[in-house]
PDB file of C-alpha atoms in Angstrom:
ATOM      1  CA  UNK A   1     148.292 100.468 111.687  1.00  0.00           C
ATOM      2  CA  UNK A   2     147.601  99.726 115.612  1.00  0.00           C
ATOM      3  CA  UNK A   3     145.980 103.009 115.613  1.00  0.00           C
ATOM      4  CA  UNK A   4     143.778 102.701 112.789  1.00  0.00           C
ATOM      5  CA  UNK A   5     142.409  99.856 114.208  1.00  0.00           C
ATOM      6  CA  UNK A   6     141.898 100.836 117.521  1.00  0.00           C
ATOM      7  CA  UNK A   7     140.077 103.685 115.696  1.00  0.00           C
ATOM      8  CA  UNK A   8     137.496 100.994 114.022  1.00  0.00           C
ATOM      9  CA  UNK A   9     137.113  99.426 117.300  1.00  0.00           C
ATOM     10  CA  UNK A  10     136.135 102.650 119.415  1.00  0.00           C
ATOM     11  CA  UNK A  11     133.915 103.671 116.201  1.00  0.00           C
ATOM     12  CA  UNK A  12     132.202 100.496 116.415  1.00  0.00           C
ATOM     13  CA  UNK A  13     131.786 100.872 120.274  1.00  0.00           C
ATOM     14  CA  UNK A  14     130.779 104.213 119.893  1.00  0.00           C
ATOM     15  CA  UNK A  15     127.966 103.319 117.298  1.00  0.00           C
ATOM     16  CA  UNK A  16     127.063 100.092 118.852  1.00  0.00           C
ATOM     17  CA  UNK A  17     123.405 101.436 119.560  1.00  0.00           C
ATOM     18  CA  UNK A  18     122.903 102.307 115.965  1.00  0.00           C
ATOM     19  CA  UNK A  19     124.069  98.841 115.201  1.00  0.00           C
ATOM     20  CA  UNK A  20     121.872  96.593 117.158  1.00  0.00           C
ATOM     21  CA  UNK A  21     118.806  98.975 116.443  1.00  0.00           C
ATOM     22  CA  UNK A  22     119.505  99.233 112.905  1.00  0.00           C
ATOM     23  CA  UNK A  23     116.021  97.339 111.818  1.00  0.00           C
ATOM     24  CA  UNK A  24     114.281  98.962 114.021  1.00  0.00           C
ATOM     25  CA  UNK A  25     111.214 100.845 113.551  1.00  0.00           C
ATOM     26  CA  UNK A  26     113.017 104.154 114.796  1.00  0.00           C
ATOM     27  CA  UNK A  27     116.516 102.868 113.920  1.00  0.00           C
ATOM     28  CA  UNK A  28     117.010 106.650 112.386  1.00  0.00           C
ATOM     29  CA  UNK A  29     116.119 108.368 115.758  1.00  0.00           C
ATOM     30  CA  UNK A  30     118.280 106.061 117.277  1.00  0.00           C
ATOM     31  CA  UNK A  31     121.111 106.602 115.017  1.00  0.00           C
ATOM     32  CA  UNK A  32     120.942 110.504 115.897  1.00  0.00           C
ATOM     33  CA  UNK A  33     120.324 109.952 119.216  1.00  0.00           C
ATOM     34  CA  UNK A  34     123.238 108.128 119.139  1.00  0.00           C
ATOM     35  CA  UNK A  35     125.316 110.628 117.041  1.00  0.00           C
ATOM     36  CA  UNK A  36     124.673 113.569 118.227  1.00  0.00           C
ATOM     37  CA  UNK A  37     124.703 112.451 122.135  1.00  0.00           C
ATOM     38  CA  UNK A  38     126.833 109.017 122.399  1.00  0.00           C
ATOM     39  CA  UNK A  39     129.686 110.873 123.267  1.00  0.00           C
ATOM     40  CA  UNK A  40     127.859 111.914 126.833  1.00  0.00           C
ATOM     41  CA  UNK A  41     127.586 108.360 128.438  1.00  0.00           C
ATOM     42  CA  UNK A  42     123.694 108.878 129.407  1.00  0.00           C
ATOM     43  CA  UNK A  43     123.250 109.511 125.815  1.00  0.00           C
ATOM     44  CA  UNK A  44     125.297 106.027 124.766  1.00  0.00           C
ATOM     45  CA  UNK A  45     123.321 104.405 127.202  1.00  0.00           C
ATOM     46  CA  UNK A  46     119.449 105.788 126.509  1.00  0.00           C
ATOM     47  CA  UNK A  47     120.598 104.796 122.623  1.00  0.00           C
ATOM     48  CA  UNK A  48     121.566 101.395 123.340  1.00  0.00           C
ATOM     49  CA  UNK A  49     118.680 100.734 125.985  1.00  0.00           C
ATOM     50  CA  UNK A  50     116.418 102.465 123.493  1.00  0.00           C
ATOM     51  CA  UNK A  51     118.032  99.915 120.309  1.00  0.00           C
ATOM     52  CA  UNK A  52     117.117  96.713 122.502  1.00  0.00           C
ATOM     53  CA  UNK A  53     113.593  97.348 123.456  1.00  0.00           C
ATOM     54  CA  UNK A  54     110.854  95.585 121.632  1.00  0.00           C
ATOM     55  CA  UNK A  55     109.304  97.894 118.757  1.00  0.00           C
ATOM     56  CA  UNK A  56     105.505  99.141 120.088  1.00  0.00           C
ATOM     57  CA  UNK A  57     103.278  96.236 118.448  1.00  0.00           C
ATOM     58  CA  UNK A  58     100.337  99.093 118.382  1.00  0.00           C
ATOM     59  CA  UNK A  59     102.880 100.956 115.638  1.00  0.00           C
ATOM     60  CA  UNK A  60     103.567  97.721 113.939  1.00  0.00           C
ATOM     61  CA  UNK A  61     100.510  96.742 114.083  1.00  0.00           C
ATOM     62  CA  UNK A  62      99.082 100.336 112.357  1.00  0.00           C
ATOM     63  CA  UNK A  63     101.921  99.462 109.352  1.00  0.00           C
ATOM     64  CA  UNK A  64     100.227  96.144 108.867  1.00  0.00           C
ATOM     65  CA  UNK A  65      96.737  97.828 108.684  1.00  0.00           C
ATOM     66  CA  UNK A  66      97.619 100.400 106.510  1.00  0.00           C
ATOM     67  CA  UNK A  67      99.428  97.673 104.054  1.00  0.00           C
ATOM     68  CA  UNK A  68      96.100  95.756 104.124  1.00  0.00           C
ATOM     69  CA  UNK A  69      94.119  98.750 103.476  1.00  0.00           C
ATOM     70  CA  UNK A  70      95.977  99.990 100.850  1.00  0.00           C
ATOM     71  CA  UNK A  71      95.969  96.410  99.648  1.00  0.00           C
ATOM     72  CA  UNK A  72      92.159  96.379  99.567  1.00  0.00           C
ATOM     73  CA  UNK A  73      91.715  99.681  97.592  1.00  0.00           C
ATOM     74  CA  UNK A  74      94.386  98.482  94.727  1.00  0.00           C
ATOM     75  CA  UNK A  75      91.943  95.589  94.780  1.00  0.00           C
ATOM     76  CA  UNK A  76      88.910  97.490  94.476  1.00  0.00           C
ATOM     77  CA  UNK A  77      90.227  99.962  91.601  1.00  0.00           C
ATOM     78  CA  UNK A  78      90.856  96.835  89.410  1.00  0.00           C
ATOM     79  CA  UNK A  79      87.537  95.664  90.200  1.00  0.00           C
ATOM     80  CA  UNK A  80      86.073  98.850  89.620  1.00  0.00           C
ATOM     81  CA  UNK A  81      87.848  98.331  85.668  1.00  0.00           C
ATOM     82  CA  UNK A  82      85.285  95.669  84.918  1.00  0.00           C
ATOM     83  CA  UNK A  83      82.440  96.908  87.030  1.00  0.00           C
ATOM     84  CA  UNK A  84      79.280  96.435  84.416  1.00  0.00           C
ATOM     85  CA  UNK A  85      77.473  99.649  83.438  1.00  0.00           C
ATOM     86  CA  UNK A  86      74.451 100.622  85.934  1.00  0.00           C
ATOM     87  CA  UNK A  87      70.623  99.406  84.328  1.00  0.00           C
ATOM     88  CA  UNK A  88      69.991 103.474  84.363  1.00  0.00           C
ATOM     89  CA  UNK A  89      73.387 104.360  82.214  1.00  0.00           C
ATOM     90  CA  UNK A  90      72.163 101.223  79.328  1.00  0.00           C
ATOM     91  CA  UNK A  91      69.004 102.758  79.075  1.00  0.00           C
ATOM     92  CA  UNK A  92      70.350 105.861  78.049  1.00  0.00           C
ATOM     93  CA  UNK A  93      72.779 104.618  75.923  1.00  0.00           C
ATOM     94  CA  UNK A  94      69.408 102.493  74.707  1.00  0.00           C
ATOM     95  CA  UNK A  95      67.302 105.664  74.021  1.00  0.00           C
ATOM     96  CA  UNK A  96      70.303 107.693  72.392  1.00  0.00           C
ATOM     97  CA  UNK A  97      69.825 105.243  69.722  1.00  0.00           C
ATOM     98  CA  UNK A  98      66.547 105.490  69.602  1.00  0.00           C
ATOM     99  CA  UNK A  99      66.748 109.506  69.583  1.00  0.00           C
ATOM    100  CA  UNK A 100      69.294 109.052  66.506  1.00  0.00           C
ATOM    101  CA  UNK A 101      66.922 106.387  64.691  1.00  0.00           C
ATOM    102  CA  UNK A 102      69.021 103.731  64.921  1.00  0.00           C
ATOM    103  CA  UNK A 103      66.595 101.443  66.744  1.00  0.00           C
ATOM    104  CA  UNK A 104      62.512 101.906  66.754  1.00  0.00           C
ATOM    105  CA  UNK A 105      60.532 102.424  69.339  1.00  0.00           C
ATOM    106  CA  UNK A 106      59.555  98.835  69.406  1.00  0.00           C
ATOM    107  CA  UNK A 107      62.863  97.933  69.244  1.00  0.00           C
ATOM    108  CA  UNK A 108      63.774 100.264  72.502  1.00  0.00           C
ATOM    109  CA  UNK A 109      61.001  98.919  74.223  1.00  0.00           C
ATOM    110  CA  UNK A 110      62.015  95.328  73.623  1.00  0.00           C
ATOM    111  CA  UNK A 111      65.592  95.910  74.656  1.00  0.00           C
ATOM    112  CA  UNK A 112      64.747  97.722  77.707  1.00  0.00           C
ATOM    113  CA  UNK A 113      62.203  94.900  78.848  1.00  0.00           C
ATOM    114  CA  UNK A 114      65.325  92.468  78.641  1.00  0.00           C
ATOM    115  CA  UNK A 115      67.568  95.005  80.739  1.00  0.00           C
ATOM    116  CA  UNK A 116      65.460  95.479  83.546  1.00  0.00           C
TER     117      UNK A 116
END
């Protein structure tokens, strides 16, 4: 039983840079740094040193933008939904009716005078 803890606590020593890094923005290259060279004490040390520093506010700050701008173009596409029809694509639709006699030419005329 004394072993198995002293295990936990070693393991927990061992991994204490992955710990205290572990919302990080590189918390997984920390992790492996931390993995793969803990066991060398320069390693342990560059980890844990490397798990306390302050994340670059440029990177956080390129998340942010890319949230907003991402963000803006959801925005935009449902906009876009219930974006009216252009004055050039009614008139069209305006003489197709015309062209299939639904509507006289009079009638076309007075319908496109109200459009434009």
């Amino acid at each position: 039983m004394g072993g198995f803890i002293l295990l936990i606590i070693l393991l927990t020593i061992y991994f204490l840079p992955s710990i205290v890094g572990k919302d990080k923005e590189n918390s997984t290259s920390i992790f492996l740094l931390n993995l793969l060279l803990g066991w060398t004490l320069v390693g342990w040390v560059v980890a844990l040193v490397w798990a306390t520093a302050k994340d670059n506010k440029i990177t956080s700050n390129m998340s942010k933008i890319k949230e907003d701008q991402k963000a803006v173009l959801d925005n935009m596409s449902e906009i876009n939904k219930y974006k009216t029809t252009s004055i050039a694509d009614e008139i069209l639709k305006l003489n197709d009716l015309k062209n299939q006699g639904l509507i006289s030419e009079e009638e076309f005329e007075q319908l496109r005078k109200k459009i434009v």
